[in-house]
mmCIF file of C-alpha atoms and ligand atoms in Angstrom:
data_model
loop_
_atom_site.group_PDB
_atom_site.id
_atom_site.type_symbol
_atom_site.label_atom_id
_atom_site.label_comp_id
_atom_site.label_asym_id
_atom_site.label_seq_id
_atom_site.Cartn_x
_atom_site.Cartn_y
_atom_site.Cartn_z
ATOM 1 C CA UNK A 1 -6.086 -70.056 -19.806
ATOM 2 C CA UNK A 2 -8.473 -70.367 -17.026
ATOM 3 C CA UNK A 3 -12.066 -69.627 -17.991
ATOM 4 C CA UNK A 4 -13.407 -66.196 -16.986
ATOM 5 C CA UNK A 5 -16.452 -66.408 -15.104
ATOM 6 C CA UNK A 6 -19.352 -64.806 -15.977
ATOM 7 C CA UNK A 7 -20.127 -61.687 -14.075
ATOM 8 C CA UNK A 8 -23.984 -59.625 -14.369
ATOM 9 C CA UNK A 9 -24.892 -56.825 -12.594
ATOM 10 C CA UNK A 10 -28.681 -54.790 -12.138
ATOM 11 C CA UNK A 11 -27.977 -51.453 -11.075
ATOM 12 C CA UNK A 12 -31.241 -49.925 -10.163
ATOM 13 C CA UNK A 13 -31.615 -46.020 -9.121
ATOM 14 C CA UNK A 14 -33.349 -45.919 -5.508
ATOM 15 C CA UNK A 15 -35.515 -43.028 -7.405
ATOM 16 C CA UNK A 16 -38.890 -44.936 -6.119
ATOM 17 C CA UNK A 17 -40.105 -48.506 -5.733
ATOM 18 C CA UNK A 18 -39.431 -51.123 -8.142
ATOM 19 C CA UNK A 19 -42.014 -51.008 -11.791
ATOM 20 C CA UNK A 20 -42.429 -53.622 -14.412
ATOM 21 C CA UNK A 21 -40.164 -52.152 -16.417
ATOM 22 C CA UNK A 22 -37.126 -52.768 -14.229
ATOM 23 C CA UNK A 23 -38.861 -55.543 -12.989
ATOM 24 C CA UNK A 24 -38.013 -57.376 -16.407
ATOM 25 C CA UNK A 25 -34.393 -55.992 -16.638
ATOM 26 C CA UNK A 26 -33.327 -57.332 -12.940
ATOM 27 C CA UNK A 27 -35.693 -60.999 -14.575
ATOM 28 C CA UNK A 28 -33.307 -60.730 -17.442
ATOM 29 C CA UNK A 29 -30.255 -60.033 -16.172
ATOM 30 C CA UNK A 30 -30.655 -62.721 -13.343
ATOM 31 C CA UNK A 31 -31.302 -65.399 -15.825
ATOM 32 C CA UNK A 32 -28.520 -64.495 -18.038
ATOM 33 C CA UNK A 33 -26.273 -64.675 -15.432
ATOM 34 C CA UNK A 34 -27.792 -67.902 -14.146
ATOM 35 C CA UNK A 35 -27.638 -69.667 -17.869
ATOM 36 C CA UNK A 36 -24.069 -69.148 -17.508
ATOM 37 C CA UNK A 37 -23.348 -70.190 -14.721
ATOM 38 C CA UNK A 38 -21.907 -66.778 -13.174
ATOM 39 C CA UNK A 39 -22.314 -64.313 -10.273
ATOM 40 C CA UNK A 40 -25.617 -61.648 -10.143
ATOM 41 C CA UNK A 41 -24.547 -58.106 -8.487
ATOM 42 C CA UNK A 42 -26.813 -55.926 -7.310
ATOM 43 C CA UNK A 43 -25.911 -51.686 -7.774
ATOM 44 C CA UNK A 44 -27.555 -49.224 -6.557
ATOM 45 C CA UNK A 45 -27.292 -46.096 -8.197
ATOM 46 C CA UNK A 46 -27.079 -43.767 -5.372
ATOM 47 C CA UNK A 47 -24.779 -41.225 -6.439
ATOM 48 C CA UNK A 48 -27.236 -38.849 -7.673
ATOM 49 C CA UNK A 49 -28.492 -37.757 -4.014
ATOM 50 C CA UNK A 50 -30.917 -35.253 -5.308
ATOM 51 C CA UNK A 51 -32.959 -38.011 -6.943
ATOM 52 C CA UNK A 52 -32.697 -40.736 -4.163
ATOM 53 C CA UNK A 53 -36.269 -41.302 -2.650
ATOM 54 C CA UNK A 54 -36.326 -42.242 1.021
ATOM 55 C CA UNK A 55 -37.254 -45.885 1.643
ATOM 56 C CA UNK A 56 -36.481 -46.624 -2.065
ATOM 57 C CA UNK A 57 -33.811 -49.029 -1.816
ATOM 58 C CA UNK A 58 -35.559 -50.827 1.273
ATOM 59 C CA UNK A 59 -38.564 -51.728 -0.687
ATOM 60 C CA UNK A 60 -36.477 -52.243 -4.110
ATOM 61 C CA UNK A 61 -34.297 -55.171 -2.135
ATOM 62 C CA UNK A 62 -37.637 -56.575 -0.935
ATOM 63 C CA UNK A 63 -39.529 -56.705 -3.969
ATOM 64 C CA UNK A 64 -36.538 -58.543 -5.546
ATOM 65 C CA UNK A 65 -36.713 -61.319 -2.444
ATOM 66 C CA UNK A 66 -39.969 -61.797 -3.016
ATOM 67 C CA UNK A 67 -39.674 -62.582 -6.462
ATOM 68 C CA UNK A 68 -36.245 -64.543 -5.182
ATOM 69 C CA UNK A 69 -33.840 -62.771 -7.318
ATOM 70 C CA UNK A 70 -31.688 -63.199 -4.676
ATOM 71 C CA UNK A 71 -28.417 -61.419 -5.632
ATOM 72 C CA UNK A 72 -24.518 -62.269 -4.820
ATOM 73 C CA UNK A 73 -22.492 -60.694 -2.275
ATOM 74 C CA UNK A 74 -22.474 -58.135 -1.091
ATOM 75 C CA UNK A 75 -24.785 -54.854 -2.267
ATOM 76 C CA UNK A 76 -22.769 -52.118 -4.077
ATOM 77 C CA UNK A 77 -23.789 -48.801 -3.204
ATOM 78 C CA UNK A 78 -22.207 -45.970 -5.557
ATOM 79 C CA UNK A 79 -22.750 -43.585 -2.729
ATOM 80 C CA UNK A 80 -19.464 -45.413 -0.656
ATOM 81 C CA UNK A 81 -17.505 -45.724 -4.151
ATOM 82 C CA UNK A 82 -16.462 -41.762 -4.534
ATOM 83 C CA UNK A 83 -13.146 -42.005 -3.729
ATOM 84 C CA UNK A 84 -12.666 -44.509 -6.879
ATOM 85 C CA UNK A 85 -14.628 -42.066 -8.690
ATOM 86 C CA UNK A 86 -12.129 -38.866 -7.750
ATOM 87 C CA UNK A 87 -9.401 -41.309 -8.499
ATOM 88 C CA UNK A 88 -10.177 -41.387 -12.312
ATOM 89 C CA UNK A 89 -11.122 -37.962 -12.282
ATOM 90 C CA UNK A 90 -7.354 -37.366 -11.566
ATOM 91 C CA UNK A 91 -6.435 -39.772 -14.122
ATOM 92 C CA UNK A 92 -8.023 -38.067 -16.459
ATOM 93 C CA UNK A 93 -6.754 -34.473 -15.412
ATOM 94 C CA UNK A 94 -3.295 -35.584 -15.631
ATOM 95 C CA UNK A 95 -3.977 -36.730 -19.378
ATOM 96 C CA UNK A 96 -5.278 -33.134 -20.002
ATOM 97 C CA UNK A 97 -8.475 -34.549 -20.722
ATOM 98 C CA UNK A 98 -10.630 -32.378 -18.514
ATOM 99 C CA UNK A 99 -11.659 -28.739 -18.333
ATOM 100 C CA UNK A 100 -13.955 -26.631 -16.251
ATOM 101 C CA UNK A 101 -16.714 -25.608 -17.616
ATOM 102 C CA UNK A 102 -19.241 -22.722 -15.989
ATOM 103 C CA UNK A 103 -21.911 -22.484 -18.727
ATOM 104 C CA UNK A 104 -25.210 -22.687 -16.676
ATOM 105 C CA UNK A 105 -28.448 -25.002 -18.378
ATOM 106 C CA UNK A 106 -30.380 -21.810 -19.496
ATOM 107 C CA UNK A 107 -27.206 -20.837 -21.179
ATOM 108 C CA UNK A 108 -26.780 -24.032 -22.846
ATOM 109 C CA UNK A 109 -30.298 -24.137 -23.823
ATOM 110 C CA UNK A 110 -30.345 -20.465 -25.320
ATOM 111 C CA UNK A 111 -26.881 -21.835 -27.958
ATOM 112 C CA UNK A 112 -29.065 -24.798 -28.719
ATOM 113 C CA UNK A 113 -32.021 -23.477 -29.202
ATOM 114 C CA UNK A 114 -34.144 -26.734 -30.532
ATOM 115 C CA UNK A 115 -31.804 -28.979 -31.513
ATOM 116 C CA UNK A 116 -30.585 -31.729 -29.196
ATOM 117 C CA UNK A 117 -27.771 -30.519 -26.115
ATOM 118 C CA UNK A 118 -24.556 -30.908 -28.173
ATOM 119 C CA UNK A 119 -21.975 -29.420 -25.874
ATOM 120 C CA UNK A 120 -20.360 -26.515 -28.410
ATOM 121 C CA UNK A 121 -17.255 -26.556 -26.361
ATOM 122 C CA UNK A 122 -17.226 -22.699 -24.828
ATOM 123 C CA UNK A 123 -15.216 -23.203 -22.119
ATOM 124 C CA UNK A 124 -12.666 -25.606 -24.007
ATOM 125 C CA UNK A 125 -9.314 -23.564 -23.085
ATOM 126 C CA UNK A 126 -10.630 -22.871 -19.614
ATOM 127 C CA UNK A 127 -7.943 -24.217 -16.946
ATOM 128 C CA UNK A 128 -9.545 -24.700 -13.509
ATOM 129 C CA UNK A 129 -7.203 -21.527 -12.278
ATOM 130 C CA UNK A 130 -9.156 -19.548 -14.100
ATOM 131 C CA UNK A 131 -12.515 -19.371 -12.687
ATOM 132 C CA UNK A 132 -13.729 -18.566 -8.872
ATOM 133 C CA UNK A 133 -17.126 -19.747 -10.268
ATOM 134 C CA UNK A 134 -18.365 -23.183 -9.478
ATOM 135 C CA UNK A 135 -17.716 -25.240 -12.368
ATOM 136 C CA UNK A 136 -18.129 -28.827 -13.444
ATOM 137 C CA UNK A 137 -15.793 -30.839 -14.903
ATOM 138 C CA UNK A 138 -16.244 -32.094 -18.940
ATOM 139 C CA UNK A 139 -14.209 -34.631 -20.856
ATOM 140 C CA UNK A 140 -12.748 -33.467 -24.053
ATOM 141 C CA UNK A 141 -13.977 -36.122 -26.961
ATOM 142 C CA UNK A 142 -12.595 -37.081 -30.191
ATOM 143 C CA UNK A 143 -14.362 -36.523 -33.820
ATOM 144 C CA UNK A 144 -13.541 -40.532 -34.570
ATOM 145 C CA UNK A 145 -16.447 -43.024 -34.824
ATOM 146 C CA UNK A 146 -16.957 -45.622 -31.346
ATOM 147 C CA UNK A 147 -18.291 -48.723 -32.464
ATOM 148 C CA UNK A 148 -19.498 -52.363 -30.788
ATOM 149 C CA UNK A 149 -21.974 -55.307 -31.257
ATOM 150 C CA UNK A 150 -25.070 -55.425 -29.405
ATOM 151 C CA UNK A 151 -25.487 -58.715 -28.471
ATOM 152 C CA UNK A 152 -29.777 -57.941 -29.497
ATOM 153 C CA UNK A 153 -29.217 -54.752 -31.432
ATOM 154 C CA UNK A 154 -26.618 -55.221 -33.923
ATOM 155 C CA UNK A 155 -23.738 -53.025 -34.815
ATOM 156 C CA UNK A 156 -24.034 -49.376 -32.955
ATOM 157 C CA UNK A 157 -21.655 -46.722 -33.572
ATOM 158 C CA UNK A 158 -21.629 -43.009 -33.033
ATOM 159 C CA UNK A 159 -19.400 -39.748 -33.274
ATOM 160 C CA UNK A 160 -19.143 -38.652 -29.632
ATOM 161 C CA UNK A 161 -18.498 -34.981 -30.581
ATOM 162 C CA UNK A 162 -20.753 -35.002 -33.173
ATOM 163 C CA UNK A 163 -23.578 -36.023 -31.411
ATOM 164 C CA UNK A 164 -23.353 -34.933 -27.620
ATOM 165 C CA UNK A 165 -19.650 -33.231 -27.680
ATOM 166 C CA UNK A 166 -17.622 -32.876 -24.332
ATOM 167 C CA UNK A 167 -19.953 -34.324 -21.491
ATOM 168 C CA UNK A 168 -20.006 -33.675 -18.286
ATOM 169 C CA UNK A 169 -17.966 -36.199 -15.251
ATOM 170 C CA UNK A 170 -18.672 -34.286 -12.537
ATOM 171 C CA UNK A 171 -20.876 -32.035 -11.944
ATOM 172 C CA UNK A 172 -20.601 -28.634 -10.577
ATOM 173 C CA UNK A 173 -22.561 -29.572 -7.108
ATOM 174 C CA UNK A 174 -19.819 -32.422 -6.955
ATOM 175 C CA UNK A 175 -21.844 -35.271 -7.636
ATOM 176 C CA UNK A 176 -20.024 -37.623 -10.313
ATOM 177 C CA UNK A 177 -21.729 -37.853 -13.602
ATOM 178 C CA UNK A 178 -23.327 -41.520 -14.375
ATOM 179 C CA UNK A 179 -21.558 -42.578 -17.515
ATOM 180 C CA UNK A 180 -18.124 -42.129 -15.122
ATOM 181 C CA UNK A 181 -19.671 -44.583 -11.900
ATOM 182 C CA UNK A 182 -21.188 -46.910 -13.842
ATOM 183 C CA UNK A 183 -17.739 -47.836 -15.620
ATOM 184 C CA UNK A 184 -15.392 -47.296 -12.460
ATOM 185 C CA UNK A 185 -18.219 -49.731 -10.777
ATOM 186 C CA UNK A 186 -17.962 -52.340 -13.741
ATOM 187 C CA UNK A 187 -14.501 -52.673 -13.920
ATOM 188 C CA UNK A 188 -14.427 -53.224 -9.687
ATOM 189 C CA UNK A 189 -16.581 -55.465 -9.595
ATOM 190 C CA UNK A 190 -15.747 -57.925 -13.501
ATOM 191 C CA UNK A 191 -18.315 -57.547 -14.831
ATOM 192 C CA UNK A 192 -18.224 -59.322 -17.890
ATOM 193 C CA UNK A 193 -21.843 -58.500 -19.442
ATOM 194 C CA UNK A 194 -24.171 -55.442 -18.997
ATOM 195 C CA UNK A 195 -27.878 -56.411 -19.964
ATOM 196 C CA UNK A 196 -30.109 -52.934 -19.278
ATOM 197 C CA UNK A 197 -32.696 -50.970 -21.580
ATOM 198 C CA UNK A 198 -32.528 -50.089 -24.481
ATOM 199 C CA UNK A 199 -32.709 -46.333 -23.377
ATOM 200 C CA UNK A 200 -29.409 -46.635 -22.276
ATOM 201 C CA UNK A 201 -28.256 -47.676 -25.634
ATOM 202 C CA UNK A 202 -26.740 -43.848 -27.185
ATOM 203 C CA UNK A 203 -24.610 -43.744 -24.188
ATOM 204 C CA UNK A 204 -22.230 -46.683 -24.234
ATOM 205 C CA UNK A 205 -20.239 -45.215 -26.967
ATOM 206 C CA UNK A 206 -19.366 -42.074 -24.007
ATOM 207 C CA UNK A 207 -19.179 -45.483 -21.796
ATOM 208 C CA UNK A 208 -16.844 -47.235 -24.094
ATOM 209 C CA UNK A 209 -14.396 -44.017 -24.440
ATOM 210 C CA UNK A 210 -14.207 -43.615 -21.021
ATOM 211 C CA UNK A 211 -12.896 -47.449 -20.640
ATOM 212 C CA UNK A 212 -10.471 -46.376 -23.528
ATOM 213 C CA UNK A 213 -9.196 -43.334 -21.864
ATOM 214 C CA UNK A 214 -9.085 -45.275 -18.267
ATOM 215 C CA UNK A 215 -7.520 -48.555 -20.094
ATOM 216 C CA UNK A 216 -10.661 -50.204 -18.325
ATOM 217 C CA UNK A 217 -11.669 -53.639 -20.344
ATOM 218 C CA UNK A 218 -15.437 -53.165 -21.994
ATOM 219 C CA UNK A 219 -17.743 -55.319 -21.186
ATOM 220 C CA UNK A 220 -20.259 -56.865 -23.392
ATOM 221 C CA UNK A 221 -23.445 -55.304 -23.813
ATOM 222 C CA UNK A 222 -27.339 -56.275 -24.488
ATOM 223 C CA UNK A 223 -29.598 -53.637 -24.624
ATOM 224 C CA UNK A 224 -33.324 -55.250 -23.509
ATOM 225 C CA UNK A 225 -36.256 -53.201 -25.400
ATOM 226 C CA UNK A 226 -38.187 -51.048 -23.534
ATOM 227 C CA UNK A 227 -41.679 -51.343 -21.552
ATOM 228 C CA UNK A 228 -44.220 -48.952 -22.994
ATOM 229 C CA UNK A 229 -47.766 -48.209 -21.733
ATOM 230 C CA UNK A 230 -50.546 -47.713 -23.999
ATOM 231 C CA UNK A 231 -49.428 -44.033 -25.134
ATOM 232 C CA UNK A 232 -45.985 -45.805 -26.354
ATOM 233 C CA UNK A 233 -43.914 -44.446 -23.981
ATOM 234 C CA UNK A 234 -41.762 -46.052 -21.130
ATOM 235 C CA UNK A 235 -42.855 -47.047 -18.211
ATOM 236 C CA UNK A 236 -40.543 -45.273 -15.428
ATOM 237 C CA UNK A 237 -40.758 -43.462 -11.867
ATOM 238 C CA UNK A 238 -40.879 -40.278 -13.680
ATOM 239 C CA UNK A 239 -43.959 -40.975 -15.688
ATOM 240 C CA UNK A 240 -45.176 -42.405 -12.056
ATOM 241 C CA UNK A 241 -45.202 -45.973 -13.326
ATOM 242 C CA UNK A 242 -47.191 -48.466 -10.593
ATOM 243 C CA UNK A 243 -44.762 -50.070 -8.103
ATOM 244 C CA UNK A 244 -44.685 -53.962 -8.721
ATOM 245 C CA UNK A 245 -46.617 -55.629 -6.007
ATOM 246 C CA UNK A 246 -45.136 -59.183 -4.302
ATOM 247 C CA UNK A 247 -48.404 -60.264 -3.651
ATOM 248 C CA UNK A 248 -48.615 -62.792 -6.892
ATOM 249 C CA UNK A 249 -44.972 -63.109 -7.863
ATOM 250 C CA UNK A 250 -46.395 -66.113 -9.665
ATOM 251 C CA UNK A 251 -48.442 -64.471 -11.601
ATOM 252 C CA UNK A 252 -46.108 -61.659 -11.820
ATOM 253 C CA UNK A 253 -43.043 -63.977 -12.915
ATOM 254 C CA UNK A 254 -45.178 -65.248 -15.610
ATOM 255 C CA UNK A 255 -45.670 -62.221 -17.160
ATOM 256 C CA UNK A 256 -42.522 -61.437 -17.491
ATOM 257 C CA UNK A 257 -41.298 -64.155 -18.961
ATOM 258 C CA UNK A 258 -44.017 -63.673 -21.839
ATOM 259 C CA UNK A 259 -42.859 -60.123 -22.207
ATOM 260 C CA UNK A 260 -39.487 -61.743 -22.838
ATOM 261 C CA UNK A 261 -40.723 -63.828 -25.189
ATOM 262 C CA UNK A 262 -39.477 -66.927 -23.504
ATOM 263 C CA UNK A 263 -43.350 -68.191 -23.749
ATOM 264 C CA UNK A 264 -43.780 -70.186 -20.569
ATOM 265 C CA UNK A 265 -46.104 -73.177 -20.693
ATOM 266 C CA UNK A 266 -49.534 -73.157 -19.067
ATOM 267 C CA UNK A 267 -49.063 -75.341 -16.574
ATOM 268 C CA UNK A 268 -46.287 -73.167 -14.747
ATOM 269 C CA UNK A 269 -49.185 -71.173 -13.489
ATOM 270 C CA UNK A 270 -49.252 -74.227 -10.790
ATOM 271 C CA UNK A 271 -45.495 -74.092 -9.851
ATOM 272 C CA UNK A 272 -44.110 -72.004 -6.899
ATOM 273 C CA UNK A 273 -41.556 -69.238 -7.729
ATOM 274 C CA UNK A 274 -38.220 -71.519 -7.695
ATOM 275 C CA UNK A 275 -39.357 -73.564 -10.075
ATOM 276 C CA UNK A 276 -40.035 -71.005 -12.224
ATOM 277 C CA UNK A 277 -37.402 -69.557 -11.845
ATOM 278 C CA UNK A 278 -35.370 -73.012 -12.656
ATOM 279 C CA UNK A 279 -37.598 -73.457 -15.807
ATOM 280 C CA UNK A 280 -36.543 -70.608 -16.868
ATOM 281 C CA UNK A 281 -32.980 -70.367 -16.400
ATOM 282 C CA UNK A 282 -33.025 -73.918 -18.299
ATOM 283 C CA UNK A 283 -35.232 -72.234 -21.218
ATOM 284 C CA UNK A 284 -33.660 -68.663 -21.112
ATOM 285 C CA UNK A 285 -32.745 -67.711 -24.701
ATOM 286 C CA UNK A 286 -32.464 -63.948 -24.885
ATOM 287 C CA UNK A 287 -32.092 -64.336 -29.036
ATOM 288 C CA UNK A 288 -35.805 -63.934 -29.178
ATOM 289 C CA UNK A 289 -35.949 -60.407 -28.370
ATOM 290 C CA UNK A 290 -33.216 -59.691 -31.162
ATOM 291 C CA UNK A 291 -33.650 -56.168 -32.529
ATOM 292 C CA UNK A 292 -36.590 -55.153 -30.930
ATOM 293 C CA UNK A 293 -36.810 -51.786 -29.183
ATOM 294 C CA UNK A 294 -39.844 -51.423 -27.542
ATOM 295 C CA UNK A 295 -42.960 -53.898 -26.062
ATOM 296 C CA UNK A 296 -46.117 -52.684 -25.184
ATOM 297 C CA UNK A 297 -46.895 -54.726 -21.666
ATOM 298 C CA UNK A 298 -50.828 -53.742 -21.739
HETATM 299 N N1 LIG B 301 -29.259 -46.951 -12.794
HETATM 300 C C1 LIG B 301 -29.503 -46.962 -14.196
HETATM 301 C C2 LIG B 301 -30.981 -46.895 -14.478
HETATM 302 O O1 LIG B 301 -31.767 -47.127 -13.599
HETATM 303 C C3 LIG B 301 -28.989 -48.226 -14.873
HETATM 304 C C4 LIG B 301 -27.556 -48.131 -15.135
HETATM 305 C C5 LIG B 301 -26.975 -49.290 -15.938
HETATM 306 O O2 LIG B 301 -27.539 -50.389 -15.984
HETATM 307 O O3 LIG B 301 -25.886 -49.053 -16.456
HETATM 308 O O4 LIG B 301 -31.384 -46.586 -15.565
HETATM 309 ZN ZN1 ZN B 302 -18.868 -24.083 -20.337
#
């Protein structure tokens, strides 16, 4: 059998400029797929126009080149992938999977009250002839356990209906729901490994059914802990997060590699940015950031 080659991916969201926090995922990710040997794809996660930032994507790409994370290929934008995305819809829909659903937020958020959004299925017998309404589009799920190794976090499984119940592929504005483009981009592109944050960890179960339902192969996962700031919580463009700077990516390079606990010798501080970067692709174990969730980078 011919040996598959190994295929990363960082799929940023053009929601604002590049922070240390996703700094260290794209580090990650690129050395991974370095290590072994494979291809690095670059995503952007542009499917969610509302939250797209102008000029984001412009100074994401050049923040990565001048750190050289210089990706392969060409740069998929989920923006020109919708048709794929419509085309699973309709796979779904013919396997009765899908229903519409017109319950509005404050609706939802009344049921709940408190307690975290579980989905408690109103609209479950709704077929889309029977509503003029707007509606979005949820995924029936199962009451059956979804397990699957972390490569850093161990065994993860969860009850899909138990904990968030029928989620939502498309929304009722027509934008497609994450969990659904991030698999249909996967699977187009082989990738063979997702590395991302940790945050993302509760929603690879709804990932992994997905694949099921689709008969899409699962990649493997590693979930990188999170970058907190002194208040313990993560660094990202909501919480306004500083923009990495290019200025030093020396400096800069360094300190990610400490964060990843690959501990970079002193005298790096005197190589350019390729070398680092070869020093660490030589060095990169990932194994030393087993089971840890979260880092505080101050
Ligand atoms: N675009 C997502 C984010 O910025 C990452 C998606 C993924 O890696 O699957 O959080
Ligand atoms: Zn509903």
């Amino acid at each position: 059998m011919p040996v598959e080659i190994y295929k990363g991916r960082f799929a940023p969201s053009p929601s604002g400029p590049l922070h240390l926090g996703s700094l260290f995922t794209a580090l990650a990710s690129f050395l991974q797929a370095h290590k072994k040997k494979g291809q690095w794809f670059l995503r952007i996660d542009d499917v969610d126009t509302i939250r797209v930032t102008n000029g984001a994507t412009d100074s994401i790409l050049k923040t990565l080149e001048a750190f050289s994370l210089q990706w392969d290929g060409e740069i998929l934008y989920q923006s020109q992938q919708k048709e794929r995305y419509e085309q699973a819809i309709e796979s779904l829909q013919h396997q009765s999977l899908l229903y519409p659903c017109t319950c509005s937020r404050k609706q939802l958020a009344k049921i709940n009250k408190n307690k975290p959004a579980i989905y408690p299925g109103i609209c479950r017998r709704k077929k889309p002839t029977d509503t003029k309404l707007p509606y979005s589009l949820r995924i029936r799920t199962d009451d059956a356990l979804i397990g699957f190794t972390d490569k850093l976090q161990g065994v993860i499984s969860q009850n899909i209906a138990l904990s968030v119940g029928d989620f939502v592929l498309k929304r009722r504005d027509n934008i497609y729901a994450y969990h659904l483009a991030t698999i249909i981009d996967d699977d187009f592109l082989g990738i063979t490994e997702v590395l991302r944050g940790i945050d993302l960890l509760d929603s690879t179960p709804r990932q992994l059914y997905l694949q099921q339902r689709l008969n899409l192969k699962a990649p493997e996962f590693m979930h990188l802990p999170v970058l907190t700031d002194a208040s313990g919580i993560k660094l990202s463009k909501q919480r306004f997060a500083k923009p990495v700077s290019g200025e030093n990516p020396v400096k800069m390079l360094l300190t990610c590699l400490e964060l990843l606990a690959q501990n970079p010798p002193s005298a790096l501080s005197k190589a350019n940015k390729k070398e680092i970067l070869e020093w660490a692709i030589e060095n990169w174990n990932p194994s030393k950031l087993s089971g840890i969730k979260q880092l505080d980078c101050l």
